[in-house]
Coordinates of C-alpha atoms in Angstrom, one line a residue:
M71 CA 0.0 0.0 0.0
K72 CA 2.8 2.4 0.9
S73 CA 4.6 1.7 -2.4
L74 CA 1.3 2.4 -4.3
L75 CA 0.9 5.7 -2.5
A76 CA 4.6 6.5 -3.2
N77 CA 4.1 5.7 -6.9
L78 CA 1.0 7.9 -7.1
H79 CA 2.9 10.8 -5.4
S80 CA 5.8 10.4 -7.7
L81 CA 3.5 10.6 -10.7
S82 CA 1.9 13.8 -9.5
P83 CA 1.4 15.4 -6.0
H84 CA -2.2 15.9 -7.0
A85 CA -2.9 12.3 -8.1
L86 CA -3.9 11.0 -4.6
P87 CA -6.2 14.0 -3.8
A88 CA -7.9 13.5 -7.3
I89 CA -8.5 9.8 -6.6
L90 CA -9.9 10.6 -3.1
G91 CA -12.2 13.3 -4.5
I92 CA -13.5 11.0 -7.2
C93 CA -14.1 8.2 -4.7
A94 CA -15.9 10.6 -2.3
V95 CA -18.2 11.7 -5.1
A96 CA -18.8 8.1 -6.2
G97 CA -19.7 7.1 -2.7
F98 CA -22.1 10.0 -2.3
M99 CA -23.8 9.2 -5.7
L100 CA -23.9 5.4 -5.1
P101 CA -27.4 5.2 -3.7
L102 CA -28.9 7.2 -6.6
M103 CA -27.1 5.0 -9.1
I104 CA -28.4 1.8 -7.4
W105 CA -32.0 2.8 -6.9
G106 CA -32.4 4.7 -10.2
E107 CA -35.9 6.0 -10.8
H108 CA -37.0 4.4 -7.5
S109 CA -34.8 6.9 -5.7
R110 CA -36.5 9.6 -3.6
L111 CA -35.7 13.2 -4.4
C112 CA -36.8 16.4 -2.7
V113 CA -39.9 18.1 -4.1
Q114 CA -38.8 21.7 -3.5
D115 CA -36.8 23.0 -6.5
V116 CA -36.2 19.4 -7.8
L117 CA -39.4 17.5 -8.6
D118 CA -41.5 20.6 -8.8
Q119 CA -39.5 22.1 -11.6
S120 CA -36.2 20.4 -12.5
P121 CA -35.4 18.3 -14.5
I122 CA -38.8 18.6 -16.1
Q123 CA -38.6 22.1 -17.5
Q124 CA -35.1 21.5 -18.8
H125 CA -36.0 18.3 -20.6
R126 CA -39.1 19.8 -22.3
A127 CA -37.2 23.0 -23.2
M128 CA -34.4 21.0 -24.9
H129 CA -36.9 19.1 -27.1
Q130 CA -38.5 22.1 -28.7
E131 CA -37.9 22.7 -32.4
N132 CA -35.0 25.0 -31.6
P133 CA -33.0 23.6 -28.6
L134 CA -31.0 26.9 -28.2
W135 CA -34.2 29.0 -28.3
L136 CA -32.4 31.4 -30.6
S137 CA -35.9 32.1 -32.1
G138 CA -36.9 33.5 -28.7
K139 CA -40.0 31.3 -28.6
P140 CA -41.1 30.4 -25.0
D141 CA -42.0 26.9 -23.9
P142 CA -45.8 26.6 -24.6
T143 CA -46.3 23.7 -22.1
L144 CA -45.6 25.9 -19.1
L145 CA -47.8 28.9 -18.1
K146 CA -49.1 28.9 -21.7
G147 CA -45.7 30.3 -22.8
A148 CA -45.7 33.2 -20.4
A149 CA -42.4 32.2 -18.9
P150 CA -39.7 32.9 -21.4
A151 CA -37.0 32.3 -18.8
A152 CA -38.3 28.9 -18.0
A153 CA -35.1 27.1 -18.7
G154 CA -32.6 29.9 -18.0
P155 CA -29.9 31.3 -20.3
E156 CA -29.8 29.9 -23.7
L157 CA -26.3 28.4 -23.7
R158 CA -26.2 26.7 -20.4
G159 CA -24.2 23.4 -20.7
E160 CA -26.1 21.2 -18.3
F161 CA -29.3 21.4 -20.5
W162 CA -27.7 19.4 -23.2
A163 CA -27.7 16.3 -21.0
Y164 CA -31.5 16.5 -21.3
Y165 CA -31.3 16.6 -25.0
F166 CA -29.5 13.2 -25.3
L167 CA -30.7 11.3 -22.2
K168 CA -33.9 10.5 -20.3
P169 CA -34.7 13.1 -17.7
F170 CA -33.6 11.1 -14.7
N171 CA -30.3 9.9 -16.3
A172 CA -29.6 13.5 -17.3
Y173 CA -30.2 14.6 -13.8
L174 CA -27.9 11.9 -12.5
L175 CA -25.1 12.9 -15.0
N176 CA -25.4 16.6 -14.0
Q177 CA -25.1 15.6 -10.4
W178 CA -22.0 13.6 -11.1
L179 CA -20.3 16.3 -13.1
S180 CA -21.3 19.2 -10.9
R181 CA -19.8 17.5 -7.8
L182 CA -16.5 16.7 -9.7
V183 CA -16.4 20.4 -10.8
A184 CA -17.0 21.4 -7.2
F185 CA -14.2 19.2 -5.8
F186 CA -11.5 20.1 -8.3
G187 CA -12.4 23.8 -8.2
M188 CA -12.3 24.1 -4.4
Y189 CA -9.2 21.9 -4.3
L190 CA -7.4 24.2 -6.8
L191 CA -8.6 27.4 -5.0
I192 CA -7.4 26.3 -1.5
H193 CA -4.2 24.8 -2.8
C194 CA -3.4 28.1 -4.6
L195 CA -4.1 30.0 -1.4
L196 CA -2.2 27.6 0.9
R197 CA 0.5 26.2 -1.4
E198 CA 3.2 27.2 1.1
H199 CA 1.5 25.6 4.1
A200 CA 2.9 22.3 5.3
W201 CA -0.7 20.9 5.5
G202 CA -2.0 22.7 2.4
V203 CA -2.7 19.7 0.2
V204 CA -4.3 17.8 3.1
I205 CA -6.5 20.7 4.0
A206 CA -7.4 21.3 0.3
T207 CA -8.4 17.7 -0.2
T208 CA -10.4 17.5 3.0
V209 CA -12.4 20.7 2.5
A210 CA -12.9 20.0 -1.2
M211 CA -14.4 16.5 -0.5
L212 CA -16.9 18.1 1.9
F213 CA -17.7 20.9 -0.4
A214 CA -18.4 18.5 -3.3
C215 CA -21.0 16.6 -1.3
L216 CA -23.3 19.6 -0.6
N217 CA -26.8 19.6 -2.0
F218 CA -26.3 22.0 -4.9
Y219 CA -29.3 23.8 -6.3
P220 CA -30.8 21.3 -8.8
P221 CA -32.2 23.7 -11.4
T222 CA -28.7 25.1 -11.9
P223 CA -26.3 22.5 -10.4
F224 CA -23.1 24.1 -11.7
T225 CA -23.8 27.6 -10.5
V226 CA -22.1 27.2 -7.1
P227 CA -19.4 24.6 -8.1
V228 CA -18.2 26.9 -10.8
L229 CA -17.5 29.8 -8.4
P230 CA -14.2 28.4 -7.0
W231 CA -13.0 28.0 -10.6
M232 CA -13.8 31.6 -11.4
A233 CA -12.2 32.7 -8.1
V234 CA -8.9 30.8 -8.6
S235 CA -8.7 32.0 -12.3
L236 CA -9.1 35.7 -11.2
L237 CA -6.6 35.1 -8.4
M238 CA -4.0 33.6 -10.8
I239 CA -4.5 36.5 -13.2
Y240 CA -4.2 39.0 -10.3
Q241 CA -0.9 37.3 -9.4
R242 CA 0.3 37.5 -13.0
Q243 CA 0.9 33.8 -13.3
P244 CA 1.9 32.9 -16.9
S245 CA -0.9 30.5 -17.8
Y246 CA -3.7 30.6 -20.4
W247 CA -6.1 28.3 -18.7
P248 CA -7.5 30.9 -16.2
W249 CA -8.6 32.9 -19.2
L250 CA -10.2 29.8 -20.7
V251 CA -12.1 29.1 -17.5
L252 CA -13.5 32.6 -17.5
L253 CA -14.8 32.0 -21.0
V254 CA -16.3 28.5 -20.2
A255 CA -17.8 29.3 -16.8
P256 CA -20.8 31.2 -18.2
L257 CA -21.8 28.1 -20.1
L258 CA -22.4 26.4 -16.7
G259 CA -23.5 28.8 -14.0
S260 CA -26.6 30.9 -13.8
F261 CA -25.2 34.5 -14.0
L262 CA -27.8 36.3 -11.9
L263 CA -27.8 33.7 -9.0
A264 CA -24.1 33.8 -8.0
P265 CA -21.4 34.7 -10.7
A266 CA -22.7 38.2 -11.0
F267 CA -22.2 38.9 -7.3
L268 CA -18.8 37.3 -7.3
L269 CA -17.8 39.5 -10.2
G270 CA -19.3 42.5 -8.4
M271 CA -17.2 41.9 -5.4
V272 CA -14.0 41.6 -7.5
W273 CA -14.9 44.7 -9.4
L274 CA -15.1 46.6 -6.1
V275 CA -11.6 45.3 -5.3
W276 CA -10.3 46.5 -8.7
F277 CA -11.8 49.9 -8.2
F278 CA -10.2 50.1 -4.7
L279 CA -6.8 49.2 -6.3
A280 CA -7.3 51.8 -9.0
I281 CA -8.2 54.5 -6.5
T282 CA -5.1 53.8 -4.6
G283 CA -3.0 54.1 -7.8
R284 CA -2.5 50.4 -8.4
W285 CA -3.9 49.9 -11.9
H286 CA -4.1 46.2 -12.6
W287 CA -4.8 46.0 -16.3
R288 CA -4.7 42.2 -16.5
L289 CA -7.4 41.9 -13.8
L290 CA -9.4 44.6 -15.6
G291 CA -9.2 42.6 -18.8
A292 CA -10.2 39.4 -17.0
L293 CA -13.2 41.0 -15.3
S294 CA -14.3 42.6 -18.5
L295 CA -14.0 39.3 -20.4
S296 CA -15.9 37.4 -17.8
T297 CA -18.7 40.0 -17.6
V298 CA -19.2 40.2 -21.3
A299 CA -19.1 36.4 -21.7
N300 CA -21.8 36.0 -19.0
V301 CA -24.0 38.6 -20.6
V302 CA -23.6 37.0 -24.0
C303 CA -24.5 33.6 -22.7
S304 CA -27.6 35.1 -21.0
F305 CA -28.5 37.5 -23.9
A306 CA -32.2 36.8 -23.9
L307 CA -32.4 37.3 -20.1
A308 CA -30.5 40.6 -20.5
A309 CA -32.6 41.7 -23.4
R310 CA -35.8 41.1 -21.4
G311 CA -34.4 43.0 -18.5
F312 CA -34.0 46.2 -20.6
S313 CA -37.0 45.6 -22.9
E314 CA -40.1 47.8 -22.7
N315 CA -42.2 45.0 -24.2
Y316 CA -41.7 42.5 -21.4
V317 CA -43.0 43.4 -17.9
S318 CA -42.2 40.8 -15.2
H319 CA -44.7 39.8 -12.5
R320 CA -41.9 40.8 -10.1
T321 CA -43.0 44.4 -10.4
L322 CA -45.8 43.5 -8.1
W323 CA -43.4 42.7 -5.3
V324 CA -43.6 46.3 -3.9
P325 CA -43.7 46.4 -0.9
M326 CA -42.7 42.7 -0.6
F327 CA -42.3 42.5 3.1
T328 CA -44.7 45.0 4.5
G329 CA -44.6 44.9 8.3
K330 CA -41.0 43.7 8.7
T331 CA -39.3 45.6 11.4
A332 CA -35.5 46.1 11.7
F333 CA -35.6 43.6 14.6
D334 CA -37.2 41.0 12.3
C335 CA -34.5 41.7 9.7
C336 CA -31.8 41.2 12.3
K337 CA -33.3 37.8 13.2
T338 CA -33.3 36.8 9.6
T339 CA -29.7 38.0 9.2
A340 CA -28.6 35.9 12.3
A341 CA -30.5 32.8 11.0
N342 CA -28.9 33.1 7.6
F343 CA -25.5 33.6 9.2
V344 CA -25.9 30.4 11.2
L345 CA -27.7 28.2 8.7
G346 CA -26.3 29.6 5.4
N347 CA -27.9 29.5 1.9
A348 CA -31.4 28.1 1.9
H349 CA -30.9 26.6 -1.6
V350 CA -27.4 25.2 -1.0
H351 CA -27.2 24.2 2.7
T352 CA -23.6 24.5 3.9
H353 CA -24.2 22.8 7.3
H354 CA -21.4 24.8 8.7
Y355 CA -23.3 25.3 12.0
L356 CA -21.4 22.3 13.4
L357 CA -18.1 24.1 13.0
L358 CA -19.4 27.6 13.5
P359 CA -18.4 27.8 17.3
L360 CA -14.9 26.7 16.4
L361 CA -14.7 29.3 13.6
L362 CA -16.0 32.1 15.8
I363 CA -13.7 31.2 18.7
V364 CA -10.6 31.1 16.6
T365 CA -11.6 34.3 14.8
T366 CA -12.3 36.1 18.1
G367 CA -8.9 34.9 19.5
I368 CA -7.1 36.2 16.4
V369 CA -8.8 39.6 16.6
L370 CA -8.1 39.9 20.4
V371 CA -4.5 39.0 20.0
A372 CA -4.1 41.5 17.1
L373 CA -5.8 44.3 19.2
R374 CA -3.5 43.6 22.1
R375 CA -0.3 43.5 20.0
K376 CA -1.6 46.2 17.7
E377 CA -0.6 44.1 14.7
W378 CA -1.9 41.0 12.9
P379 CA -0.2 37.7 13.5
G380 CA 1.9 36.4 10.6
S381 CA 4.0 38.1 8.1
P382 CA 2.4 38.6 4.7
A383 CA 5.5 40.1 3.3
A384 CA 7.5 37.0 4.0
S385 CA 5.2 34.9 1.8
T386 CA 5.1 34.8 -2.0
G387 CA 1.4 34.2 -1.6
G388 CA 0.9 37.6 0.0
Y389 CA -2.0 38.5 2.3
L390 CA -4.3 35.8 0.8
S391 CA -2.0 33.0 2.1
Q392 CA -2.1 34.2 5.7
P393 CA -4.9 32.3 7.7
A394 CA -4.6 34.7 10.7
L395 CA -5.5 37.6 8.4
M396 CA -7.9 36.0 6.0
L397 CA -10.1 34.1 8.4
P398 CA -11.6 37.2 10.0
I399 CA -12.0 38.8 6.6
V400 CA -13.9 35.7 5.2
I401 CA -16.1 35.6 8.3
F402 CA -16.8 39.3 7.9
L403 CA -17.8 38.7 4.2
C404 CA -20.1 35.9 5.3
A405 CA -21.7 38.3 7.8
L406 CA -22.0 41.0 5.1
C407 CA -23.8 38.5 2.8
S408 CA -26.2 37.6 5.6
F409 CA -26.8 41.3 6.3
A410 CA -27.7 41.8 2.6
Y411 CA -30.0 38.8 2.8
G412 CA -31.7 39.9 6.0
F413 CA -32.2 43.6 5.3
W414 CA -33.2 43.1 1.7
Q415 CA -36.5 42.3 3.4
Y416 CA -36.7 45.7 5.1
P417 CA -39.7 47.7 3.7
E418 CA -37.8 51.0 3.6
F419 CA -35.0 49.5 1.6
Q420 CA -37.5 47.8 -0.7
R421 CA -39.3 51.0 -1.5
I422 CA -36.1 52.8 -2.4
W423 CA -34.8 49.9 -4.4
F424 CA -37.9 49.2 -6.4
S425 CA -38.4 52.9 -7.2
I426 CA -35.3 52.7 -9.4
P427 CA -36.4 51.5 -12.9
K428 CA -35.4 47.9 -13.7
F429 CA -33.7 47.5 -10.3
G430 CA -36.7 45.5 -9.0
M431 CA -35.6 42.5 -11.1
I432 CA -32.2 42.4 -9.3
N433 CA -32.3 40.5 -6.0
V434 CA -29.6 41.9 -3.7
S435 CA -30.1 39.2 -1.2
R436 CA -28.5 36.8 -3.6
F437 CA -25.1 37.8 -2.3
H438 CA -25.7 34.9 0.1
W439 CA -25.2 32.5 -2.8
L440 CA -21.5 33.1 -2.1
H441 CA -21.9 31.5 1.3
P442 CA -21.0 27.9 0.3
V443 CA -17.6 29.0 -1.1
L444 CA -16.9 31.5 1.7
W445 CA -17.8 29.2 4.6
Y446 CA -15.6 26.4 3.3
L447 CA -12.8 28.8 2.7
A448 CA -13.2 29.8 6.3
I449 CA -13.0 26.2 7.4
A450 CA -9.8 25.8 5.3
Y451 CA -8.2 29.0 6.8
C452 CA -9.3 27.9 10.3
L453 CA -7.6 24.5 9.9
A454 CA -4.5 26.1 8.4
Y455 CA -4.2 28.5 11.4
L456 CA -4.7 25.8 14.0
L457 CA -2.2 23.4 12.4
D458 CA 0.3 26.2 12.3
L459 CA 0.2 26.8 16.0
P460 CA 3.6 25.9 17.6
W461 CA 2.3 23.5 20.2
L462 CA 0.3 21.6 17.5
R463 CA 2.7 21.8 14.6
Q464 CA 5.2 19.6 16.4
R465 CA 2.7 16.8 17.0
S466 CA 1.7 15.4 13.7
H467 CA -0.6 12.8 15.2
W468 CA -2.6 15.5 16.9
C469 CA -2.8 17.4 13.5
W470 CA -4.2 14.3 11.8
L471 CA -6.7 13.8 14.7
L472 CA -7.9 17.4 14.3
I473 CA -8.4 17.0 10.6
G474 CA -10.1 13.6 11.1
V475 CA -12.5 15.0 13.7
V476 CA -13.5 18.0 11.5
F477 CA -13.9 15.8 8.4
C478 CA -15.9 13.0 10.0
G479 CA -18.1 15.4 12.0
Q480 CA -18.9 17.5 9.0
A481 CA -19.3 14.5 6.7
M482 CA -21.8 12.9 9.1
V483 CA -23.9 16.1 9.1
I484 CA -23.8 16.4 5.3
L485 CA -24.7 12.8 4.7
A486 CA -27.5 12.9 7.2
N487 CA -28.9 15.9 5.3
R488 CA -28.3 14.7 1.7
E489 CA -31.2 15.0 -0.7
S490 CA -32.4 11.4 -0.6
A491 CA -32.2 11.3 3.2
L492 CA -34.3 14.5 3.5
A493 CA -36.8 13.1 1.0
Y494 CA -37.1 9.8 2.8
R495 CA -37.7 11.5 6.2
A496 CA -40.4 13.8 4.5
G497 CA -42.2 10.7 3.1
T498 CA -41.7 11.9 -0.5
P499 CA -42.7 9.3 -3.1
S500 CA -40.1 7.9 -5.4
Y501 CA -39.2 9.6 -8.7
A502 CA -41.2 7.0 -10.7
Q503 CA -44.2 7.2 -8.4
F504 CA -44.2 11.0 -8.4
F505 CA -44.3 11.3 -12.2
A506 CA -46.5 8.2 -12.8
T507 CA -46.1 8.0 -16.5
K508 CA -48.4 5.0 -17.0
Q509 CA -51.2 6.7 -15.1
F510 CA -50.9 9.9 -17.2
D511 CA -50.8 7.9 -20.4
A512 CA -54.2 6.5 -19.4
I513 CA -55.5 10.1 -18.7
R514 CA -54.3 11.3 -22.0
D515 CA -56.0 8.3 -23.8
T516 CA -59.2 9.1 -21.9
I517 CA -59.2 12.7 -23.0
G518 CA -58.7 11.5 -26.6
M519 CA -57.2 14.7 -28.0
E520 CA -53.7 15.9 -28.9
P521 CA -52.2 17.6 -25.9
A522 CA -51.6 20.8 -27.9
E523 CA -55.3 21.2 -28.5
Y524 CA -56.2 22.0 -24.9
Y525 CA -54.7 23.2 -21.6
V526 CA -54.9 21.6 -18.2
A527 CA -54.3 22.7 -14.6
S528 CA -53.4 20.7 -11.5
L529 CA -54.9 20.7 -8.0
G530 CA -53.3 19.1 -5.0
M531 CA -50.1 18.3 -6.8
H532 CA -47.3 20.2 -8.6
P533 CA -48.0 21.1 -12.3
S534 CA -44.5 19.6 -13.0
V535 CA -46.1 16.2 -13.0
A536 CA -48.4 17.1 -15.9
V537 CA -45.6 19.0 -17.8
Y538 CA -43.3 15.9 -17.4
N539 CA -46.0 13.8 -19.0
G540 CA -46.5 16.0 -22.0
F541 CA -49.5 18.0 -21.1
Y542 CA -49.9 21.7 -21.9
C543 CA -50.4 23.6 -18.6
L544 CA -52.0 26.9 -17.7
D545 CA -50.3 26.7 -14.3
G546 CA -46.6 26.3 -13.3
Y547 CA -43.7 27.3 -11.1
Q548 CA -41.6 30.0 -12.6
S549 CA -39.9 32.8 -10.6
D550 CA -40.1 35.2 -13.6
H551 CA -43.1 35.3 -15.9
A552 CA -45.2 37.9 -17.7
L553 CA -47.2 40.3 -15.6
D554 CA -50.2 40.3 -17.9
Y555 CA -50.5 36.5 -17.7
H556 CA -50.0 36.6 -13.9
L557 CA -53.0 39.0 -13.5
A558 CA -55.1 37.0 -15.9
F559 CA -54.4 33.8 -14.0
R560 CA -55.3 35.6 -10.8
E561 CA -58.8 36.1 -12.1
I562 CA -59.2 32.3 -12.2
I563 CA -58.3 31.8 -8.6
A564 CA -59.5 35.0 -7.1
G565 CA -62.3 33.2 -5.2
E566 CA -59.9 31.0 -3.4
L567 CA -57.5 33.9 -2.7
D568 CA -60.3 35.8 -1.1
Q569 CA -60.8 32.9 1.3
S570 CA -57.2 32.8 2.6
E571 CA -55.1 35.8 3.5
E572 CA -52.0 33.5 3.5
L573 CA -52.6 32.4 -0.1
R574 CA -53.4 35.9 -1.2
K575 CA -50.1 37.2 0.1
Y576 CA -48.3 34.2 -1.2
F577 CA -49.6 34.9 -4.7
D578 CA -49.7 38.7 -4.7
Q579 CA -46.4 39.4 -2.9
W580 CA -44.3 36.7 -4.5
G581 CA -46.3 34.8 -7.1
G582 CA -43.7 32.4 -8.5
R583 CA -46.2 29.6 -8.3
C584 CA -49.2 30.2 -10.6
Y585 CA -51.2 27.3 -9.1
L586 CA -54.8 26.4 -8.6
F587 CA -54.9 27.3 -5.0
S588 CA -57.5 25.9 -2.5
S589 CA -58.1 27.6 0.8
E590 CA -58.9 24.1 2.2
L591 CA -55.5 22.8 1.1
G592 CA -53.3 25.7 1.9
K593 CA -49.7 25.8 0.5
D594 CA -49.4 22.0 0.5
F595 CA -49.1 20.7 -3.1
V596 CA -48.3 17.0 -2.4
Y597 CA -51.6 15.3 -1.6
T598 CA -50.6 11.7 -2.3
A599 CA -53.2 8.9 -2.4
D600 CA -52.5 7.7 1.1
R601 CA -53.7 11.0 2.6
E602 CA -57.2 10.5 1.2
Q603 CA -57.9 14.3 1.1
S604 CA -61.0 15.9 -0.3
I605 CA -62.4 19.4 -0.5
A606 CA -66.0 20.7 -0.5
K607 CA -65.6 22.9 -3.6
L608 CA -63.2 24.8 -5.7
R609 CA -63.9 28.5 -6.1
I610 CA -62.6 29.3 -9.6
D611 CA -63.9 31.3 -12.5
P612 CA -64.7 28.6 -15.1
E613 CA -65.3 31.1 -17.9
K614 CA -61.9 32.7 -17.4
F615 CA -60.4 29.2 -17.2
R616 CA -61.9 28.3 -20.6
E617 CA -61.1 31.7 -22.1
M618 CA -57.4 31.1 -21.4
G619 CA -57.6 27.7 -23.1
G620 CA -58.1 25.5 -20.1
R621 CA -60.4 22.5 -20.5
Y622 CA -59.4 19.9 -17.8
I623 CA -58.4 19.9 -14.1
L624 CA -56.1 17.1 -12.9
S625 CA -56.9 16.9 -9.2
A626 CA -55.1 14.8 -6.6
V627 CA -58.0 15.4 -4.2
E628 CA -61.7 14.7 -4.7
I629 CA -64.0 17.7 -5.0
R630 CA -67.2 16.8 -3.3
D631 CA -69.3 19.5 -5.0
P632 CA -67.8 19.9 -8.5
A633 CA -71.0 21.3 -10.0
A634 CA -70.5 24.5 -7.9
S635 CA -67.6 25.5 -10.2
N636 CA -69.1 23.9 -13.4
L637 CA -66.8 20.9 -13.1
N638 CA -67.8 17.5 -14.5
L639 CA -66.0 14.4 -13.1
I640 CA -64.9 12.4 -16.2
Q641 CA -63.0 9.5 -14.5
E642 CA -61.1 8.5 -11.4
F643 CA -57.6 7.0 -11.8
P644 CA -56.7 5.1 -8.6
A645 CA -53.1 5.0 -7.5
S646 CA -53.1 1.3 -6.9
E647 CA -53.7 0.4 -10.5
Y648 CA -50.6 2.3 -11.8
D649 CA -48.1 2.1 -8.9
S650 CA -48.5 5.9 -8.6
A651 CA -48.3 8.3 -5.7
W652 CA -51.6 9.9 -6.8
T653 CA -55.2 9.1 -7.2
I654 CA -56.2 11.4 -10.0
Y655 CA -59.7 12.8 -10.5
L656 CA -60.1 14.1 -14.1
Y657 CA -62.6 17.0 -14.2
R658 CA -63.8 18.8 -17.3
V659 CA -64.4 22.5 -16.9
D660 CA -67.8 23.3 -18.6
G661 CA -68.7 26.8 -19.7
D662 CA -71.3 28.8 -17.8
Q663 CA -73.6 30.5 -20.3
T664 CA -75.2 32.7 -17.6
R665 CA -71.8 33.9 -16.4
S666 CA -72.9 33.3 -12.8
K667 CA -69.7 33.0 -10.9
V668 CA -69.2 31.0 -7.7
S669 CA -70.0 33.1 -4.7
N670 CA -67.1 33.7 -2.5
S671 CA -69.3 33.5 0.5
N672 CA -70.1 29.8 -0.1

């Protein structure tokens, strides 16, 4: 075994870390590979929108959407940004593979990208540290096993690659590949989620250098190149943002958080600082006490001595290679991102921000998308600082013990909160049961028309199920869609919104989900067959539903009085006959010649 490790090290000092990283990703992905479509995935931001929208978008007539045509199967084509920027690389997996296999491939690739990117970044920062390679490998393996945001799985993993590329260009290292990375990165990440804010922070650094008389032209060129490349790869999104013809439903967000006090925002800030990004859980709370204790100790020592520990001038890596200096800075940046997230919800800030034309479409709170990279950089700097302490540096076995405890503790938390484990604890049905293709084939055969000839809407389940099975849907989940469609759809569900203040605020103050809401069901959209749920009636406007092209409602709950909304039960499709998660009630929406709408008081 020792000879094998020696041979690997002689081949390349990075060979063993690479093998360990690949093995870690393989071990993490093994359950999904074994169970296949019988795996359980989270509903939020996975089964409710991805990989369904990406698969359908890639099988339009023009996969690159260069014609600008929206996907007609979702929100009746009112969501032109349904699949994101036109040149995103992960979408091509859905063009060549089945949706689940494409999802699996993107999970594999995104985690490998995450491991090697974080490894390179930490190794570049700590290359002179005696434990630099070990720290880089340990932290990168943990980082690669986070639950990355499924609709854009490469957005966070690509950030370390962008950071290390900009760092190498800043250090004037003679290499072409950092420039290549900055050109390729926009093909992977979603620009407005995270890369835009990373570039924004580095732009601020460049302006600071310029103001102090240190003009760094190579860094200026790199930032300009990356910014232009991202805009080009997101050209349709950028065009809509400055178009007078497209008005986003997000303009209704003002004021989005009416009633939020400064104290409420402080609590949100603190919660975000402790728990991290809501879409990419960092699970750093286990190590947060250690990080804060070490950071506080560094600051107190520096204040007492009136100088920071370490000697940046003595290192070719400069200030960035000094853990004692960089750990407090990284923790401060994490706090700053949390502050932006928390006080983005402050009504006074919202009123000012949304009063600026087009600024309402820019979500400042998204600075917290930098949390995963920042927190794991903080862990790396913390380990580097501790392992450099004189009393610990002389005892290698204690160093290995510290690294082992940190790795095992953090790995246990990450594995306990991996996507499949969360889905299992939540009782989520399997992928195959959730989408129930045989059941929906039977529904389509019962209707007897081509899907393009009519529109449907779903009740008690996410519209993604119908979209996945080839139906054209009036409803859907899309965080950016046309305002006129949003208001038209609201007329359909106005009766139910009037019955529930919670649903009214949910739709009017956010509105990303254009769903058939029911005041009896609330904001729960997974009414599986085992719950045996029913509602008294559905307060919708049947005439408006038919005017928008809707003909059928696919309901996962029984409506006891369908005639009150001009609904006619066509057939029931029991879950037991199709190995499905749902018992589907197929209702046809009949017109009301007298235009007598359902009374909201009923």
